[in-house]
Structure formats: structure tokens, C-alpha cells
Amino acid sequence: MSAALLDIVRNGVTVYDLAQPLEAGIPTSVNHPGFRMALQRRHGDTVRPDGSSAANELIVTGGHVGTHIDALCHASFQGRLHGGYDAEQAQRTGRFEVHGVETIRPFVCRGVLLDIAAVRGVDVLGGDEEITAEDLENACLSVNARPGAGEVALIRTGWARHWTDASRYLGADSGVPGVGEAGARWLAERGIAAAGADTTAFEHIPAGQGHLVMPVHRILLVEHGIHIIEHLDLESLSAAGVREFLFVLSPLRIVGATGSPVRPLAVTEGARA
């Protein structure tokens, strides 16, 4: 580690936790198995001669539950994955031979928060609101910062405020705000490595439609090889007025998986007051 980087750490940094808590009952798409945890061994079940004991648990979850990242094998179009790989062949062994989540390199890069709710002057976008390329451009102009090649763009709608109300958060009746096709192409033109949002599917989900069609997943994952991060908690970052930061994220190395739970961090210079 360079002396300059060590000096920054010694002088104090602020770390923003961007992950939602993982526990039973959290909002989960009907397309994915939910999170479950059970203690398999409890303190006192076995006591060692010195009086100590240990506890452990069994965790069952889908790879796209809670705050998570999509691997490039998560979406296909006309039978093809990103780069033209045949999806059927890639999954023939019961796990993906290409583009599995274990191939995602850890992110330690610049991140930019595009706070669409703040730019529109609201706490939370409505479920029927699509984020356009113009919205993303205006968010950049408002803070004089834009995501670039190899960087990460995080998009705040304010929807995470509904996290504790699973039905409202999933938005089957109301829809869920998010990026539309034009917005996705704007992001792709920036050459970013990943894009994330504080919603269930990143992209705009019209009321009553569910995940019937997912054009933004096709554009980002299949056409451009851009990872998607979902179920983020961006409230503390927004409240602190942070728009640029060091972004840190590392998926679990689950071989051949289509996604992984993650705990993303945003790091800024200077200790929090």
C-alpha cells in the first residue's frame, strides 16, 4: 500500500454501508427463493472440557436475494449470453461454464451517486416513473460529476424507504421506478463497469407487469457486459451529500452462479463528524 493511501486511512475515512440486512421476510422477487437461516448447533448442545461451546447455522438463499450483484450469465437474449456464448451449452453441467459470478473481479474504483429523487425535488420517485437519459444527465450536471469508463454509477430513487413494507417495495400494483431503455443506453455509452439502484430490479417495472420483459437487463448484461447491483441502501449516502466516493464490492466466489449477495461500501476521505 502506498504511503499516500496509508496516510489517508490514518487521517480518517468515512465508510457508508450500502447493503440491506439479510433476514427472513425481506422483500424478494417471486422469481427467486427467499432468505432462510436456522441455528443448527446451539451453545450448550456440546460443551468442551474447558466449558466452551460453539454455535453455527444453515443459510439457504437465492443468489439474487437482498443486496446482490448480477453476473453476466444472469440474462440471455435469443439464447445467447454476453459475447455470443450459447446459453444452453453454458449451463449444461448445472452451473455456468462462462460468466459465472466467480469471474467478477472485486471492485475498488470510483463511484458516482446519481440522486434522481433529489434532482426532481422529491423524497421518493413514484412507482410509475421511468428514469430517462435526460434525468441521468441532469443528475450529473447538478453535482458536476459523471461516471466514466470502468467506474460504477449508483442511482437513487428513494424507493429503499419502502424496504420494511415488502408488498409496497416489490410494487406489483404500483410499479417500481427505475432506469428505462434510453437511460440504460446512456449508461452503457459511459463505459461503466457496473450500475446499481435502490430497487428490486434496477429498471423501471410498470404496474401489473412484473418481470414480464426486462429490456434494461438485456442492454446492460447481454449487450454491454455491465453488471447490475440491486436492493442498495443509498439513503445515508444521499443524506450526507456524498456524490463521489471510493466504491468497494466483492462478490462471493460461487462457481457458476448467476449472482451473489454483496455488502458494497462507499468510502470518503475524512472521519464522519
CSV table of C-alpha atoms in Angstrom, one decimal:
chain,number,residue,atom,x,y,z
A,1,MET,CA,0.0,0.0,0.0
A,2,SER,CA,1.4,3.4,-1.0
A,3,ALA,CA,2.4,5.9,1.7
A,4,ALA,CA,-0.2,8.4,0.4
A,5,LEU,CA,-3.0,5.9,0.7
A,6,LEU,CA,-1.9,4.8,4.2
A,7,ASP,CA,-1.9,8.5,5.2
A,8,ILE,CA,-5.5,8.9,4.1
A,9,VAL,CA,-6.6,5.9,6.1
A,10,ARG,CA,-4.6,7.0,9.2
A,11,ASN,CA,-6.1,10.5,9.0
A,12,GLY,CA,-9.6,9.0,9.0
A,13,VAL,CA,-12.2,7.9,6.4
A,14,THR,CA,-15.9,7.6,6.5
A,15,VAL,CA,-17.4,4.3,5.4
A,16,TYR,CA,-21.1,4.1,4.2
A,17,ASP,CA,-22.7,0.7,4.2
A,18,LEU,CA,-24.8,0.3,1.1
A,19,ALA,CA,-26.3,-3.1,1.9
A,20,GLN,CA,-29.7,-4.0,3.2
A,21,PRO,CA,-29.9,-6.5,6.1
A,22,LEU,CA,-30.3,-10.2,5.2
A,23,GLU,CA,-33.1,-11.8,7.2
A,24,ALA,CA,-36.2,-13.9,6.8
A,25,GLY,CA,-39.1,-11.9,5.4
A,26,ILE,CA,-37.2,-9.3,3.4
A,27,PRO,CA,-38.6,-8.3,0.0
A,28,THR,CA,-37.9,-10.9,-2.6
A,29,SER,CA,-38.9,-11.3,-6.2
A,30,VAL,CA,-41.3,-14.2,-6.9
A,31,ASN,CA,-38.6,-15.4,-9.3
A,32,HIS,CA,-36.1,-16.2,-6.5
A,33,PRO,CA,-36.1,-18.3,-3.4
A,34,GLY,CA,-36.2,-16.2,-0.2
A,35,PHE,CA,-33.6,-16.0,2.6
A,36,ARG,CA,-33.8,-18.5,5.4
A,37,MET,CA,-31.5,-19.1,8.3
A,38,ALA,CA,-31.7,-21.6,11.1
A,39,LEU,CA,-29.3,-22.4,14.0
A,40,GLN,CA,-28.1,-26.0,13.5
A,41,ARG,CA,-25.9,-26.1,16.6
A,42,ARG,CA,-26.6,-24.0,19.7
A,43,HIS,CA,-24.4,-23.1,22.7
A,44,GLY,CA,-24.7,-25.9,25.2
A,45,ASP,CA,-25.5,-28.6,22.7
A,46,THR,CA,-21.9,-29.7,23.2
A,47,VAL,CA,-19.7,-28.4,25.9
A,48,ARG,CA,-16.0,-28.8,25.7
A,49,PRO,CA,-14.0,-29.9,28.8
A,50,ASP,CA,-12.9,-26.3,29.3
A,51,GLY,CA,-16.5,-25.1,29.5
A,52,SER,CA,-16.6,-23.5,26.0
A,53,SER,CA,-19.1,-24.3,23.3
A,54,ALA,CA,-19.9,-23.1,19.7
A,55,ALA,CA,-22.9,-22.3,17.6
A,56,ASN,CA,-23.4,-22.3,13.8
A,57,GLU,CA,-26.2,-22.1,11.3
A,58,LEU,CA,-27.6,-23.2,8.0
A,59,ILE,CA,-28.3,-20.5,5.4
A,60,VAL,CA,-30.5,-21.1,2.4
A,61,THR,CA,-30.9,-18.2,-0.1
A,62,GLY,CA,-31.0,-17.4,-3.8
A,63,GLY,CA,-28.2,-15.6,-5.4
A,64,HIS,CA,-30.5,-12.6,-6.2
A,65,VAL,CA,-31.9,-12.0,-2.7
A,66,GLY,CA,-31.1,-8.9,-0.7
A,67,THR,CA,-28.3,-6.6,-1.9
A,68,HIS,CA,-26.7,-8.5,-4.7
A,69,ILE,CA,-24.8,-8.3,-8.0
A,70,ASP,CA,-25.9,-9.9,-11.3
A,71,ALA,CA,-23.3,-12.0,-13.1
A,72,LEU,CA,-23.3,-11.7,-16.9
A,73,CYS,CA,-24.8,-15.2,-17.2
A,74,HIS,CA,-27.9,-14.0,-15.4
A,75,ALA,CA,-29.6,-12.8,-18.6
A,76,SER,CA,-29.7,-14.0,-22.2
A,77,PHE,CA,-31.2,-12.9,-25.4
A,78,GLN,CA,-32.3,-15.2,-28.2
A,79,GLY,CA,-30.4,-18.0,-26.5
A,80,ARG,CA,-27.1,-16.1,-26.2
A,81,LEU,CA,-25.2,-14.7,-23.3
A,82,HIS,CA,-22.8,-11.7,-23.5
A,83,GLY,CA,-20.1,-12.3,-26.0
A,84,GLY,CA,-22.3,-14.6,-28.1
A,85,TYR,CA,-21.9,-17.7,-25.8
A,86,ASP,CA,-24.7,-20.3,-26.2
A,87,ALA,CA,-26.7,-20.2,-23.0
A,88,GLU,CA,-27.9,-23.8,-23.2
A,89,GLN,CA,-24.3,-25.1,-23.6
A,90,ALA,CA,-23.0,-22.8,-20.9
A,91,GLN,CA,-25.5,-24.2,-18.3
A,92,ARG,CA,-25.4,-27.9,-19.3
A,93,THR,CA,-23.5,-29.1,-16.3
A,94,GLY,CA,-25.8,-27.5,-13.8
A,95,ARG,CA,-23.6,-24.4,-13.3
A,96,PHE,CA,-22.4,-21.8,-15.8
A,97,GLU,CA,-19.2,-22.6,-17.5
A,98,VAL,CA,-18.8,-18.9,-18.6
A,99,HIS,CA,-19.6,-15.6,-17.0
A,100,GLY,CA,-20.3,-17.1,-13.5
A,101,VAL,CA,-20.2,-14.8,-10.6
A,102,GLU,CA,-16.8,-16.1,-9.6
A,103,THR,CA,-15.4,-14.3,-12.7
A,104,ILE,CA,-16.3,-10.9,-11.4
A,105,ARG,CA,-13.2,-9.1,-10.2
A,106,PRO,CA,-13.5,-7.2,-6.9
A,107,PHE,CA,-14.5,-3.5,-7.4
A,108,VAL,CA,-12.2,-0.9,-5.9
A,109,CYS,CA,-12.9,2.1,-8.0
A,110,ARG,CA,-14.6,5.5,-8.3
A,111,GLY,CA,-18.3,5.5,-7.7
A,112,VAL,CA,-20.8,8.3,-8.5
A,113,LEU,CA,-24.2,8.7,-6.9
A,114,LEU,CA,-26.9,9.9,-9.4
A,115,ASP,CA,-29.6,11.1,-7.0
A,116,ILE,CA,-32.6,11.3,-9.3
A,117,ALA,CA,-35.0,11.8,-6.4
A,118,ALA,CA,-33.0,14.8,-5.1
A,119,VAL,CA,-32.8,16.3,-8.6
A,120,ARG,CA,-36.5,16.0,-9.0
A,121,GLY,CA,-37.0,17.6,-5.6
A,122,VAL,CA,-38.8,14.6,-4.0
A,123,ASP,CA,-38.1,12.1,-1.3
A,124,VAL,CA,-39.2,9.1,-3.3
A,125,LEU,CA,-40.0,8.7,-7.0
A,126,GLY,CA,-43.4,7.3,-7.9
A,127,GLY,CA,-43.8,3.7,-8.9
A,128,ASP,CA,-44.8,4.8,-12.4
A,129,GLU,CA,-41.7,6.9,-13.0
A,130,GLU,CA,-39.1,5.9,-15.6
A,131,ILE,CA,-35.6,7.4,-15.3
A,132,THR,CA,-34.5,8.7,-18.7
A,133,ALA,CA,-31.2,9.6,-20.2
A,134,GLU,CA,-32.1,13.3,-19.6
A,135,ASP,CA,-32.6,12.5,-15.9
A,136,LEU,CA,-29.2,10.9,-15.6
A,137,GLU,CA,-27.5,13.8,-17.5
A,138,ASN,CA,-29.2,16.3,-15.2
A,139,ALA,CA,-28.1,14.4,-12.1
A,140,CYS,CA,-24.5,14.7,-13.4
A,141,LEU,CA,-24.8,18.4,-14.2
A,142,SER,CA,-26.3,19.1,-10.7
A,143,VAL,CA,-23.1,17.9,-9.0
A,144,ASN,CA,-20.6,18.4,-11.8
A,145,ALA,CA,-19.6,14.7,-11.7
A,146,ARG,CA,-20.3,11.9,-14.1
A,147,PRO,CA,-19.3,8.2,-14.1
A,148,GLY,CA,-16.6,7.1,-16.5
A,149,ALA,CA,-15.0,4.0,-18.0
A,150,GLY,CA,-14.5,1.2,-15.5
A,151,GLU,CA,-16.4,3.1,-12.8
A,152,VAL,CA,-19.7,2.5,-11.0
A,153,ALA,CA,-22.9,4.5,-11.2
A,154,LEU,CA,-25.4,4.2,-8.3
A,155,ILE,CA,-28.9,5.5,-8.9
A,156,ARG,CA,-31.1,6.7,-6.1
A,157,THR,CA,-34.9,6.7,-6.4
A,158,GLY,CA,-35.6,6.8,-2.7
A,159,TRP,CA,-37.5,3.6,-3.1
A,160,ALA,CA,-35.4,1.9,-0.3
A,161,ARG,CA,-37.6,3.8,2.2
A,162,HIS,CA,-40.3,1.2,1.4
A,163,TRP,CA,-37.9,-1.7,2.3
A,164,THR,CA,-39.7,-2.6,5.5
A,165,ASP,CA,-43.0,-2.9,3.6
A,166,ALA,CA,-42.3,-5.9,1.3
A,167,SER,CA,-45.5,-5.6,-0.7
A,168,ARG,CA,-45.1,-1.9,-1.4
A,169,TYR,CA,-41.4,-2.3,-2.1
A,170,LEU,CA,-42.0,-5.0,-4.7
A,171,GLY,CA,-44.6,-2.8,-6.3
A,172,ALA,CA,-46.8,-5.3,-8.0
A,173,ASP,CA,-49.7,-2.9,-8.0
A,174,SER,CA,-47.9,0.4,-8.1
A,175,GLY,CA,-44.9,-0.4,-10.3
A,176,VAL,CA,-41.3,0.4,-9.3
A,177,PRO,CA,-39.3,3.4,-10.5
A,178,GLY,CA,-36.1,2.7,-12.4
A,179,VAL,CA,-34.0,3.2,-15.5
A,180,GLY,CA,-35.6,2.9,-18.9
A,181,GLU,CA,-34.1,1.7,-22.2
A,182,ALA,CA,-32.8,5.1,-23.1
A,183,GLY,CA,-31.3,5.6,-19.7
A,184,ALA,CA,-29.6,2.2,-19.9
A,185,ARG,CA,-28.0,3.1,-23.3
A,186,TRP,CA,-26.8,6.4,-21.8
A,187,LEU,CA,-25.1,4.4,-19.0
A,188,ALA,CA,-23.6,2.0,-21.5
A,189,GLU,CA,-22.1,4.9,-23.5
A,190,ARG,CA,-20.2,5.9,-20.4
A,191,GLY,CA,-18.3,2.6,-20.4
A,192,ILE,CA,-19.1,1.9,-16.8
A,193,ALA,CA,-18.3,-1.5,-15.2
A,194,ALA,CA,-21.5,-1.7,-13.1
A,195,ALA,CA,-24.7,0.2,-12.3
A,196,GLY,CA,-26.8,-0.2,-9.2
A,197,ALA,CA,-30.0,1.1,-7.7
A,198,ASP,CA,-32.1,1.1,-4.5
A,199,THR,CA,-34.9,-1.0,-6.1
A,200,THR,CA,-35.8,-4.7,-6.7
A,201,ALA,CA,-34.8,-4.9,-10.4
A,202,PHE,CA,-32.8,-1.7,-11.2
A,203,GLU,CA,-35.0,-1.0,-14.2
A,204,HIS,CA,-38.5,0.5,-14.4
A,205,ILE,CA,-41.2,-2.0,-13.7
A,206,PRO,CA,-44.7,-0.8,-14.9
A,207,ALA,CA,-47.6,-1.6,-12.6
A,208,GLY,CA,-49.0,-5.0,-13.1
A,209,GLN,CA,-46.3,-6.1,-15.5
A,210,GLY,CA,-43.9,-7.8,-13.1
A,211,HIS,CA,-40.8,-9.1,-14.7
A,212,LEU,CA,-42.6,-9.9,-18.0
A,213,VAL,CA,-39.9,-8.1,-20.0
A,214,MET,CA,-36.6,-6.8,-18.8
A,215,PRO,CA,-35.0,-4.7,-21.6
A,216,VAL,CA,-32.5,-2.9,-19.4
A,217,HIS,CA,-31.1,-6.2,-18.2
A,218,ARG,CA,-30.6,-7.2,-21.9
A,219,ILE,CA,-28.9,-3.9,-22.7
A,220,LEU,CA,-26.6,-3.8,-19.8
A,221,LEU,CA,-25.8,-7.5,-19.1
A,222,VAL,CA,-26.1,-9.1,-22.6
A,223,GLU,CA,-25.2,-6.3,-25.0
A,224,HIS,CA,-22.6,-4.4,-23.0
A,225,GLY,CA,-21.3,-6.7,-20.2
A,226,ILE,CA,-22.2,-4.2,-17.5
A,227,HIS,CA,-23.0,-5.7,-14.1
A,228,ILE,CA,-26.2,-4.7,-12.2
A,229,ILE,CA,-26.4,-4.3,-8.4
A,230,GLU,CA,-29.9,-4.3,-6.8
A,231,HIS,CA,-31.5,-3.7,-3.5
A,232,LEU,CA,-29.0,-1.0,-2.4
A,233,ASP,CA,-29.5,1.3,0.6
A,234,LEU,CA,-28.4,4.7,-0.6
A,235,GLU,CA,-30.1,6.8,2.0
A,236,SER,CA,-27.1,7.6,4.2
A,237,LEU,CA,-25.0,8.5,1.2
A,238,SER,CA,-27.7,10.9,-0.1
A,239,ALA,CA,-28.3,12.4,3.3
A,240,ALA,CA,-24.6,13.2,3.7
A,241,GLY,CA,-24.5,14.9,0.3
A,242,VAL,CA,-21.9,12.5,-1.0
A,243,ARG,CA,-21.8,12.2,-4.7
A,244,GLU,CA,-18.3,10.8,-5.5
A,245,PHE,CA,-16.5,8.1,-3.5
A,246,LEU,CA,-14.3,5.1,-3.4
A,247,PHE,CA,-16.6,2.1,-4.2
A,248,VAL,CA,-15.7,-1.3,-2.8
A,249,LEU,CA,-17.5,-4.5,-3.5
A,250,SER,CA,-16.5,-8.2,-3.8
A,251,PRO,CA,-18.9,-11.0,-4.7
A,252,LEU,CA,-18.7,-14.4,-3.2
A,253,ARG,CA,-16.7,-16.8,-5.4
A,254,ILE,CA,-19.6,-19.1,-6.0
A,255,VAL,CA,-18.5,-21.1,-9.1
A,256,GLY,CA,-21.0,-21.0,-12.0
A,257,ALA,CA,-23.6,-18.9,-10.1
A,258,THR,CA,-25.7,-16.2,-11.7
A,259,GLY,CA,-25.5,-13.8,-8.8
A,260,SER,CA,-24.1,-13.2,-5.3
A,261,PRO,CA,-25.1,-11.4,-2.1
A,262,VAL,CA,-22.8,-8.5,-1.5
A,263,ARG,CA,-22.0,-5.8,1.0
A,264,PRO,CA,-21.0,-2.7,-1.0
A,265,LEU,CA,-19.2,0.2,0.7
A,266,ALA,CA,-18.7,3.8,-0.2
A,267,VAL,CA,-15.6,5.3,1.3
A,268,THR,CA,-14.8,9.1,1.6
A,269,GLU,CA,-11.8,10.9,3.0
A,270,GLY,CA,-12.2,12.3,6.5
A,271,ALA,CA,-13.8,10.9,9.5
A,272,ARG,CA,-17.6,11.4,9.9
A,273,ALA,CA,-18.4,14.2,12.3
